[in-house]
Amino acid sequence: MSEPTQHTANTTSEPRAYQKQHSVLTNEGDVFDIIGAEKGIVEQGTIVTDKKRERRSMWSVVRDASKEWAGGARSRVEQLPIFTKEPGLTVADPRERVEVITEAATFGKQRPSDDHKSVISRIKTLESDARHISHQPITLREAPKPRPAQWGHFVGETATQPRTIPPERSTPPPAPLPTAPPTPKPLPTAPSAPQQSAPETTASAVFHGASQQEKSVPRVSRRTTSILHAFFAHRKSLAVGLLGVLLIGSGTSWYLARPTQPVATEPPAAPSFFPVTLQTPILLNPSTGTFHESLAAHRNINTSEIEQLYPVVTVGSSTPTTTSELLSVLAPHLNPALARTADETSMVGFVTVDEKREPFIIISVPSFDTTFGSMLAWEAQLTTDLYPFFSVTHTASFSDIQIEGQSMRAQYFTPGTTAAVYGFVGRNFLIITETPNAFVTLSLLIQQSIAP
């Protein structure tokens, strides 16, 4: 076992010698006097355990080992409280006491100062100075004396004052009753005899008539009177408002009861697969170049969202040509079998997509296989036949693409830019246009129109 750790004890102000004894409480070879702490003698040091002199049992060794293994044993430093002496009474220096007594005796012999006299002397000095400067005496105003109380009371005495009785209120005389206005006299047409004076009416008769008239007049409440006054004061405004309400009501009833006339809608000039914004006739010229130039000229003429150009045979005619007649001029290298099997309804025009007008051709076909085979054979001359209706002519091959769930074949003349795109919607509609976005827009329009 290792030697105990030595700690230096702090010596107190009153050292004391102790006899060395064999004890486990060590302090650098000295022995702590624990009993002396009760007498006010305090020592500071560290209590350690001398394991050489301590006889421990097997159970205590096992218990301490388990505590150290579990982390429960910790070293603690115990320090006895430091007892300090309370400060007692101190005796002052003799010289300080003499000074205190001398100062007290000096102030005790002095007479208290008279503030009144000092103030008066200052006032007199001020008065003489002012008189010397202004050559006029100064009059000091005295403070006003308090006035005696103006009231008082006497114990045991009662002051009796005569009570003044207010005069009785006299009942005002009743107002005279209104008399009936005199009736106008008719104009005399001929001299008549002088009229006799009316018989005199006694006071009793007048009073009797007044009482009868008063009994016959019913009493009206104040609220009713105020309502009547307000009505007569604003009778013109009320009349105008009532007339306006009657006019508005009669006009509304006539508008609701009038017979509804059906709005005449002009039927479309040419059949279409979906609603369009504008329909414009165009002359189908047998000359291919002239017809394509006429179609291309409408790219920048109108700015409508969807414009349908329906070809006619003669100027001023409203009957559109058939699909076979249109394809024979529009696509001369297309397989004639497609033109013969196609339906009579077809559409040619422009659609605005992303602020750009794109050309389109829509044909209703009954046979998907025949139409698709004819389109594959026409791919090499497609842009050449449709130019300048389609703005670019190119001879590159087509490739399959899919955009937004729509399958189509596209021809690219630069990376990312298409010259022509075609595809099918529901295996019954063929769409030919320039860009995939235009194809998707037209496909959605057809699907919305054929949806139940």
Short mmCIF file of C-alpha atoms in Angstrom, two decimals:
data_model
loop_
_atom_site.label_atom_id
_atom_site.label_comp_id
_atom_site.label_asym_id
_atom_site.label_seq_id
_atom_site.Cartn_x
_atom_site.Cartn_y
_atom_site.Cartn_z
CA MET A 1 0.00 0.00 0.00
CA SER A 2 1.23 3.53 -0.83
CA GLU A 3 2.20 6.14 1.71
CA PRO A 4 -0.45 8.69 2.71
CA THR A 5 -0.36 12.01 0.88
CA GLN A 6 1.08 14.84 2.99
CA HIS A 7 -0.80 18.16 3.07
CA THR A 8 0.39 21.43 4.53
CA ALA A 9 -1.88 22.82 7.22
CA ASN A 10 -2.56 26.52 7.55
CA THR A 11 -1.26 27.67 10.92
CA THR A 12 -3.55 29.73 13.08
CA SER A 13 -2.81 32.94 14.90
CA GLU A 14 -2.45 31.03 18.21
CA PRO A 15 -0.16 28.04 17.65
CA ARG A 16 -0.40 25.25 20.10
CA ALA A 17 1.86 22.29 20.74
CA TYR A 18 0.38 18.86 20.79
CA GLN A 19 1.69 15.53 21.87
CA LYS A 20 2.29 13.09 19.08
CA GLN A 21 -0.07 10.19 19.29
CA HIS A 22 -0.88 7.27 17.05
CA SER A 23 -4.00 8.38 15.20
CA VAL A 24 -5.43 8.20 11.71
CA LEU A 25 -6.01 11.98 11.74
CA THR A 26 -2.65 13.29 10.64
CA ASN A 27 -1.42 16.72 9.67
CA GLU A 28 2.22 16.63 8.68
CA GLY A 29 3.10 14.49 11.67
CA ASP A 30 0.95 16.53 14.09
CA VAL A 31 -2.34 15.41 15.57
CA PHE A 32 -5.53 17.44 15.22
CA ASP A 33 -7.23 18.34 18.46
CA ILE A 34 -10.87 17.79 17.59
CA ILE A 35 -12.05 18.53 21.12
CA GLY A 36 -10.37 21.92 20.99
CA ALA A 37 -12.77 23.07 18.26
CA GLU A 38 -15.51 23.38 20.85
CA LYS A 39 -13.36 25.81 22.86
CA GLY A 40 -12.86 28.19 19.95
CA ILE A 41 -9.46 26.91 18.90
CA VAL A 42 -9.55 26.28 15.18
CA GLU A 43 -7.04 24.55 13.00
CA GLN A 44 -7.17 24.02 9.26
CA GLY A 45 -5.94 20.93 7.52
CA THR A 46 -6.92 17.88 5.55
CA ILE A 47 -8.20 14.69 7.08
CA VAL A 48 -6.72 11.68 5.35
CA THR A 49 -6.81 7.99 6.07
CA ASP A 50 -3.66 6.10 6.96
CA LYS A 51 -4.28 2.72 5.42
CA LYS A 52 -1.22 1.21 7.12
CA ARG A 53 -2.65 1.69 10.58
CA GLU A 54 -6.27 0.99 9.72
CA ARG A 55 -7.49 -2.53 10.22
CA ARG A 56 -10.28 -3.26 7.79
CA SER A 57 -12.49 -6.27 7.52
CA MET A 58 -13.00 -8.33 4.42
CA TRP A 59 -16.57 -7.12 4.04
CA SER A 60 -15.54 -3.43 4.10
CA VAL A 61 -12.85 -4.08 1.48
CA VAL A 62 -15.38 -5.78 -0.84
CA ARG A 63 -17.92 -2.98 -0.28
CA ASP A 64 -15.41 -0.21 -1.02
CA ALA A 65 -14.17 -2.05 -4.11
CA SER A 66 -17.72 -2.39 -5.43
CA LYS A 67 -18.38 1.31 -4.82
CA GLU A 68 -15.20 2.32 -6.60
CA TRP A 69 -16.02 -0.01 -9.48
CA ALA A 70 -19.56 1.43 -9.80
CA GLY A 71 -18.32 4.99 -9.54
CA GLY A 72 -20.03 5.75 -6.26
CA ALA A 73 -16.98 6.43 -4.11
CA ARG A 74 -15.71 9.98 -4.29
CA SER A 75 -13.18 11.74 -2.18
CA ARG A 76 -14.53 14.52 -0.02
CA VAL A 77 -12.63 17.27 1.67
CA GLU A 78 -14.09 18.25 4.98
CA GLN A 79 -13.21 21.60 6.43
CA LEU A 80 -14.09 22.73 9.88
CA PRO A 81 -15.92 26.05 10.12
CA ILE A 82 -13.79 29.07 10.88
CA PHE A 83 -14.83 30.74 14.09
CA THR A 84 -13.94 34.41 14.32
CA LYS A 85 -14.17 36.62 17.36
CA GLU A 86 -16.84 39.27 17.42
CA PRO A 87 -15.48 42.83 17.46
CA GLY A 88 -15.73 44.29 20.97
CA LEU A 89 -15.96 47.83 22.25
CA THR A 90 -12.89 49.95 21.63
CA VAL A 91 -11.68 52.82 23.78
CA ALA A 92 -11.10 56.06 21.90
CA ASP A 93 -7.85 57.93 22.02
CA PRO A 94 -7.63 60.42 24.97
CA ARG A 95 -6.82 63.28 22.60
CA GLU A 96 -9.95 62.68 20.54
CA ARG A 97 -12.10 62.67 23.65
CA VAL A 98 -10.68 66.03 24.78
CA GLU A 99 -11.43 67.59 21.38
CA VAL A 100 -15.02 66.34 21.44
CA ILE A 101 -15.62 67.71 24.96
CA THR A 102 -14.04 71.09 24.09
CA GLU A 103 -16.17 71.48 20.96
CA ALA A 104 -19.33 70.62 22.87
CA ALA A 105 -18.54 73.17 25.59
CA THR A 106 -17.81 75.88 23.01
CA PHE A 107 -21.14 75.43 21.21
CA GLY A 108 -22.94 75.26 24.52
CA LYS A 109 -21.74 78.73 25.57
CA GLN A 110 -22.81 80.47 22.33
CA ARG A 111 -26.13 82.26 22.30
CA PRO A 112 -28.63 81.21 19.71
CA SER A 113 -28.66 83.52 16.74
CA ASP A 114 -31.64 85.83 16.33
CA ASP A 115 -32.82 85.45 12.78
CA HIS A 116 -35.38 88.22 13.10
CA LYS A 117 -32.81 90.85 14.00
CA SER A 118 -30.47 89.84 11.21
CA VAL A 119 -33.26 90.13 8.68
CA ILE A 120 -34.31 93.54 10.00
CA SER A 121 -30.75 94.82 9.82
CA ARG A 122 -30.49 93.69 6.21
CA ILE A 123 -33.76 95.38 5.37
CA LYS A 124 -32.58 98.65 6.92
CA THR A 125 -29.39 98.48 4.95
CA LEU A 126 -31.37 97.89 1.76
CA GLU A 127 -33.68 100.81 2.62
CA SER A 128 -30.79 103.24 3.15
CA ASP A 129 -29.10 102.15 -0.07
CA ALA A 130 -32.28 102.56 -2.07
CA ARG A 131 -32.98 105.98 -0.54
CA HIS A 132 -29.46 107.08 -1.37
CA ILE A 133 -29.83 106.04 -4.97
CA SER A 134 -33.41 107.08 -5.77
CA HIS A 135 -33.74 109.92 -3.20
CA GLN A 136 -37.15 108.51 -2.28
CA PRO A 137 -38.11 106.64 0.86
CA ILE A 138 -39.05 103.01 0.60
CA THR A 139 -42.25 101.85 2.28
CA LEU A 140 -42.34 98.26 3.37
CA ARG A 141 -45.77 96.73 3.09
CA GLU A 142 -46.92 94.73 6.01
CA ALA A 143 -48.40 91.31 5.60
CA PRO A 144 -52.22 91.30 5.71
CA LYS A 145 -53.61 90.26 9.03
CA PRO A 146 -55.85 87.21 9.08
CA ARG A 147 -59.50 88.11 9.09
CA PRO A 148 -61.69 86.74 11.86
CA ALA A 149 -64.15 84.04 11.02
CA GLN A 150 -67.44 85.29 9.67
CA TRP A 151 -69.49 82.50 11.09
CA GLY A 152 -70.16 81.06 14.48
CA HIS A 153 -72.57 78.94 16.43
CA PHE A 154 -74.01 78.94 19.89
CA VAL A 155 -74.44 75.88 22.00
CA GLY A 156 -77.89 75.50 23.45
CA GLU A 157 -79.49 78.29 21.44
CA THR A 158 -81.71 78.02 18.37
CA ALA A 159 -82.15 80.81 15.90
CA THR A 160 -85.71 81.11 14.67
CA GLN A 161 -86.38 82.75 11.32
CA PRO A 162 -89.76 83.47 9.89
CA ARG A 163 -90.75 81.14 7.09
CA THR A 164 -91.74 82.77 3.87
CA ILE A 165 -94.61 81.08 2.12
CA PRO A 166 -94.33 81.30 -1.66
CA PRO A 167 -97.29 82.84 -3.40
CA GLU A 168 -99.81 80.44 -4.80
CA ARG A 169 -99.67 79.85 -8.48
CA SER A 170 -102.63 81.29 -10.18
CA THR A 171 -104.24 79.28 -12.92
CA PRO A 172 -103.79 81.08 -16.25
CA PRO A 173 -106.98 81.97 -18.00
CA PRO A 174 -107.96 79.57 -20.77
CA ALA A 175 -107.11 80.63 -24.29
CA PRO A 176 -110.05 81.60 -26.43
CA LEU A 177 -111.31 78.88 -28.71
CA PRO A 178 -110.74 79.38 -32.45
CA THR A 179 -113.71 80.70 -34.27
CA ALA A 180 -114.78 79.63 -37.70
CA PRO A 181 -113.53 81.91 -40.51
CA PRO A 182 -116.18 84.21 -41.92
CA THR A 183 -117.80 83.05 -45.09
CA PRO A 184 -117.11 85.28 -48.08
CA LYS A 185 -120.01 87.39 -49.13
CA PRO A 186 -121.25 87.09 -52.71
CA LEU A 187 -120.83 90.07 -54.96
CA PRO A 188 -123.97 92.07 -55.20
CA THR A 189 -125.50 91.94 -58.65
CA ALA A 190 -128.25 94.37 -57.91
CA PRO A 191 -128.91 96.87 -55.23
CA SER A 192 -130.43 95.10 -52.35
CA ALA A 193 -132.05 96.19 -49.21
CA PRO A 194 -129.81 97.06 -46.34
CA GLN A 195 -128.93 94.06 -44.30
CA GLN A 196 -130.21 93.82 -40.83
CA SER A 197 -127.78 93.44 -38.02
CA ALA A 198 -127.35 89.96 -36.70
CA PRO A 199 -129.02 89.20 -33.44
CA GLU A 200 -126.85 89.52 -30.42
CA THR A 201 -125.48 86.38 -28.96
CA THR A 202 -125.25 86.08 -25.25
CA ALA A 203 -122.21 84.82 -23.41
CA SER A 204 -124.04 81.74 -22.27
CA ALA A 205 -124.86 80.83 -25.84
CA VAL A 206 -121.25 81.29 -26.91
CA PHE A 207 -120.01 79.16 -24.09
CA HIS A 208 -122.57 76.47 -24.82
CA GLY A 209 -121.54 76.35 -28.48
CA ALA A 210 -117.87 76.18 -27.59
CA SER A 211 -118.46 73.28 -25.25
CA GLN A 212 -120.35 71.43 -27.95
CA GLN A 213 -117.51 72.03 -30.45
CA GLU A 214 -114.88 70.93 -27.93
CA LYS A 215 -116.74 67.72 -27.32
CA SER A 216 -116.98 66.92 -31.03
CA VAL A 217 -113.20 67.36 -31.78
CA PRO A 218 -111.29 64.03 -31.21
CA ARG A 219 -107.92 64.04 -29.49
CA VAL A 220 -104.82 63.18 -31.57
CA SER A 221 -101.62 61.81 -30.01
CA ARG A 222 -98.36 63.73 -30.24
CA ARG A 223 -96.62 60.93 -32.18
CA THR A 224 -99.34 60.91 -34.84
CA THR A 225 -99.12 64.66 -35.11
CA SER A 226 -95.33 64.56 -35.64
CA ILE A 227 -95.74 61.89 -38.32
CA LEU A 228 -98.32 63.97 -40.14
CA HIS A 229 -96.14 67.07 -39.97
CA ALA A 230 -93.16 65.15 -41.40
CA PHE A 231 -95.33 63.70 -44.16
CA PHE A 232 -96.69 67.09 -45.24
CA ALA A 233 -93.23 68.67 -45.01
CA HIS A 234 -91.69 66.08 -47.39
CA ARG A 235 -94.72 65.22 -49.47
CA LYS A 236 -93.03 66.26 -52.72
CA SER A 237 -89.99 64.06 -52.13
CA LEU A 238 -92.18 61.13 -51.13
CA ALA A 239 -94.30 61.54 -54.24
CA VAL A 240 -91.24 61.60 -56.51
CA GLY A 241 -89.78 58.53 -54.79
CA LEU A 242 -93.05 56.61 -55.07
CA LEU A 243 -93.32 57.49 -58.75
CA GLY A 244 -89.74 56.28 -59.33
CA VAL A 245 -90.44 52.98 -57.59
CA LEU A 246 -93.54 52.45 -59.73
CA LEU A 247 -91.62 53.16 -62.93
CA ILE A 248 -88.78 50.82 -61.99
CA GLY A 249 -91.21 48.05 -61.02
CA SER A 250 -93.18 48.36 -64.24
CA GLY A 251 -89.99 48.36 -66.32
CA THR A 252 -88.67 45.27 -64.54
CA SER A 253 -91.94 43.39 -64.97
CA TRP A 254 -92.04 44.25 -68.68
CA TYR A 255 -88.43 43.11 -69.14
CA LEU A 256 -89.09 39.79 -67.41
CA ALA A 257 -92.40 39.17 -69.18
CA ARG A 258 -91.24 40.07 -72.69
CA PRO A 259 -90.99 37.15 -75.16
CA THR A 260 -87.47 35.89 -75.63
CA GLN A 261 -86.35 36.07 -79.22
CA PRO A 262 -83.98 33.38 -80.42
CA VAL A 263 -80.59 34.69 -81.44
CA ALA A 264 -79.91 33.90 -85.02
CA THR A 265 -76.52 32.25 -85.28
CA GLU A 266 -74.90 32.10 -88.66
CA PRO A 267 -73.92 28.55 -89.54
CA PRO A 268 -70.25 27.96 -90.30
CA ALA A 269 -69.29 28.33 -93.94
CA ALA A 270 -67.17 25.15 -93.90
CA PRO A 271 -67.29 22.07 -91.67
CA SER A 272 -64.58 21.85 -89.00
CA PHE A 273 -63.46 19.32 -86.39
CA PHE A 274 -63.42 21.89 -83.53
CA PRO A 275 -64.51 25.50 -83.02
CA VAL A 276 -62.37 28.07 -84.82
CA THR A 277 -61.94 31.82 -84.40
CA LEU A 278 -62.08 32.79 -88.07
CA GLN A 279 -63.06 31.15 -91.37
CA THR A 280 -61.67 32.63 -94.58
CA PRO A 281 -62.41 31.39 -98.13
CA ILE A 282 -59.50 31.02 -100.54
CA LEU A 283 -59.59 30.33 -104.26
CA LEU A 284 -58.31 26.88 -105.24
CA ASN A 285 -56.02 27.73 -108.15
CA PRO A 286 -54.92 24.78 -110.28
CA SER A 287 -51.46 26.28 -110.34
CA THR A 288 -49.75 24.70 -107.34
CA GLY A 289 -47.31 27.50 -106.67
CA THR A 290 -49.97 30.19 -106.73
CA PHE A 291 -52.23 28.32 -104.27
CA HIS A 292 -49.39 27.70 -101.81
CA GLU A 293 -48.38 31.35 -101.96
CA SER A 294 -51.95 32.39 -101.22
CA LEU A 295 -51.96 30.10 -98.17
CA ALA A 296 -48.61 31.43 -96.96
CA ALA A 297 -49.80 35.03 -97.30
CA HIS A 298 -52.36 34.48 -94.52
CA ARG A 299 -49.61 33.69 -92.00
CA ASN A 300 -49.10 37.39 -91.23
CA ILE A 301 -52.43 38.87 -92.39
CA ASN A 302 -54.56 37.87 -89.40
CA THR A 303 -53.66 37.39 -85.76
CA SER A 304 -56.60 35.21 -84.72
CA GLU A 305 -55.96 32.21 -82.50
CA ILE A 306 -57.32 29.59 -84.94
CA GLU A 307 -57.99 30.49 -88.58
CA GLN A 308 -59.51 28.01 -91.03
CA LEU A 309 -58.86 28.54 -94.74
CA TYR A 310 -61.45 26.64 -96.79
CA PRO A 311 -60.78 26.48 -100.57
CA VAL A 312 -63.53 27.30 -103.04
CA VAL A 313 -63.66 26.73 -106.79
CA THR A 314 -65.01 30.13 -107.86
CA VAL A 315 -64.81 33.62 -106.40
CA GLY A 316 -67.83 34.47 -104.23
CA SER A 317 -68.79 30.85 -103.67
CA SER A 318 -69.36 29.57 -100.13
CA THR A 319 -69.20 25.87 -100.95
CA PRO A 320 -65.84 24.36 -99.98
CA THR A 321 -64.09 21.87 -102.22
CA THR A 322 -63.73 18.18 -101.38
CA THR A 323 -60.70 16.64 -99.72
CA SER A 324 -59.70 14.87 -102.95
CA GLU A 325 -59.72 18.17 -104.89
CA LEU A 326 -57.72 19.89 -102.14
CA LEU A 327 -55.01 17.19 -101.92
CA SER A 328 -54.62 17.02 -105.70
CA VAL A 329 -53.43 20.64 -105.67
CA LEU A 330 -51.87 20.83 -102.18
CA ALA A 331 -49.85 17.56 -102.28
CA PRO A 332 -49.18 16.45 -105.88
CA HIS A 333 -46.74 13.65 -104.84
CA LEU A 334 -49.09 12.10 -102.25
CA ASN A 335 -50.46 8.62 -103.01
CA PRO A 336 -53.82 9.06 -104.83
CA ALA A 337 -55.23 6.13 -102.83
CA LEU A 338 -55.17 8.32 -99.70
CA ALA A 339 -57.06 11.10 -101.48
CA ARG A 340 -59.71 8.65 -102.72
CA THR A 341 -60.28 6.97 -99.33
CA ALA A 342 -60.23 10.16 -97.23
CA ASP A 343 -63.49 11.61 -95.91
CA GLU A 344 -65.00 14.73 -97.37
CA THR A 345 -64.22 16.80 -94.25
CA SER A 346 -60.75 18.32 -93.93
CA MET A 347 -59.20 21.46 -92.42
CA VAL A 348 -56.38 23.76 -93.56
CA GLY A 349 -55.28 26.88 -91.69
CA PHE A 350 -53.10 28.41 -88.98
CA VAL A 351 -53.01 27.99 -85.19
CA THR A 352 -51.22 30.37 -82.79
CA VAL A 353 -48.85 28.56 -80.41
CA ASP A 354 -46.33 30.43 -78.23
CA GLU A 355 -47.15 33.69 -80.07
CA LYS A 356 -46.27 32.08 -83.42
CA ARG A 357 -48.70 31.09 -86.16
CA GLU A 358 -48.16 27.48 -87.26
CA PRO A 359 -49.70 25.96 -90.46
CA PHE A 360 -51.71 22.75 -90.16
CA ILE A 361 -53.57 20.17 -92.30
CA ILE A 362 -56.14 17.84 -90.69
CA ILE A 363 -57.75 14.98 -92.65
CA SER A 364 -60.32 12.46 -91.46
CA VAL A 365 -59.24 8.99 -92.70
CA PRO A 366 -61.18 5.71 -92.43
CA SER A 367 -58.17 3.39 -92.84
CA PHE A 368 -55.16 3.86 -90.56
CA ASP A 369 -52.94 1.34 -92.37
CA THR A 370 -53.50 2.81 -95.84
CA THR A 371 -52.96 6.35 -94.62
CA PHE A 372 -49.83 5.53 -92.63
CA GLY A 373 -48.29 3.66 -95.60
CA SER A 374 -49.02 6.60 -97.92
CA MET A 375 -47.42 9.03 -95.43
CA LEU A 376 -44.26 6.93 -95.17
CA ALA A 377 -43.93 6.99 -98.95
CA TRP A 378 -44.56 10.77 -99.05
CA GLU A 379 -41.99 11.75 -96.37
CA ALA A 380 -39.21 12.48 -98.90
CA GLN A 381 -41.31 15.08 -100.81
CA LEU A 382 -43.55 16.33 -97.95
CA THR A 383 -41.88 19.69 -97.23
CA THR A 384 -41.11 20.22 -100.92
CA ASP A 385 -44.79 19.86 -101.90
CA LEU A 386 -46.06 22.05 -99.03
CA TYR A 387 -43.56 24.91 -99.49
CA PRO A 388 -44.11 27.90 -99.06
CA PHE A 389 -47.24 27.03 -97.04
CA PHE A 390 -44.72 25.34 -94.71
CA SER A 391 -41.86 27.78 -94.22
CA VAL A 392 -38.96 25.26 -94.55
CA THR A 393 -38.15 22.68 -97.21
CA HIS A 394 -35.86 19.82 -96.25
CA THR A 395 -35.00 16.31 -97.45
CA ALA A 396 -33.83 14.70 -94.21
CA SER A 397 -35.46 11.51 -92.97
CA PHE A 398 -38.23 11.45 -90.33
CA SER A 399 -37.84 9.90 -86.87
CA ASP A 400 -40.30 8.76 -84.21
CA ILE A 401 -40.69 11.07 -81.18
CA GLN A 402 -43.11 11.27 -78.26
CA ILE A 403 -44.04 14.51 -76.48
CA GLU A 404 -46.62 14.79 -73.67
CA GLY A 405 -47.89 11.29 -74.40
CA GLN A 406 -48.40 12.02 -78.11
CA SER A 407 -46.56 9.83 -80.65
CA MET A 408 -45.50 11.49 -83.90
CA ARG A 409 -42.88 11.48 -86.65
CA ALA A 410 -40.72 14.59 -87.03
CA GLN A 411 -38.19 15.89 -89.55
CA TYR A 412 -35.34 17.99 -88.09
CA PHE A 413 -33.34 20.39 -90.24
CA THR A 414 -31.30 21.73 -87.27
CA PRO A 415 -30.85 20.24 -83.79
CA GLY A 416 -33.99 21.06 -81.82
CA THR A 417 -35.86 22.65 -84.77
CA THR A 418 -38.35 20.67 -86.86
CA ALA A 419 -39.36 21.27 -90.46
CA ALA A 420 -42.49 19.08 -90.41
CA VAL A 421 -44.36 16.82 -87.96
CA TYR A 422 -47.24 14.42 -88.59
CA GLY A 423 -49.16 11.88 -86.54
CA PHE A 424 -52.56 10.37 -85.79
CA VAL A 425 -55.22 11.07 -83.17
CA GLY A 426 -57.40 8.08 -82.37
CA ARG A 427 -56.31 6.34 -85.64
CA ASN A 428 -58.98 8.40 -87.48
CA PHE A 429 -57.45 11.88 -87.74
CA LEU A 430 -54.21 12.75 -89.54
CA ILE A 431 -52.47 15.98 -88.40
CA ILE A 432 -49.63 17.57 -90.40
CA THR A 433 -47.96 20.67 -88.94
CA GLU A 434 -44.51 22.24 -88.36
CA THR A 435 -43.77 21.87 -84.60
CA PRO A 436 -44.55 19.29 -81.90
CA ASN A 437 -46.23 21.96 -79.73
CA ALA A 438 -48.68 22.78 -82.49
CA PHE A 439 -49.39 19.04 -82.94
CA VAL A 440 -50.17 18.66 -79.20
CA THR A 441 -52.47 21.72 -79.26
CA LEU A 442 -54.45 20.47 -82.26
CA SER A 443 -54.66 16.96 -80.80
CA LEU A 444 -56.19 18.30 -77.57
CA LEU A 445 -58.74 20.35 -79.52
CA ILE A 446 -59.85 17.27 -81.48
CA GLN A 447 -60.07 15.11 -78.35
CA GLN A 448 -62.21 17.74 -76.60
CA SER A 449 -64.58 18.02 -79.57
CA ILE A 450 -65.12 14.26 -79.99
CA ALA A 451 -65.41 13.57 -76.25
CA PRO A 452 -68.97 12.59 -75.22
#
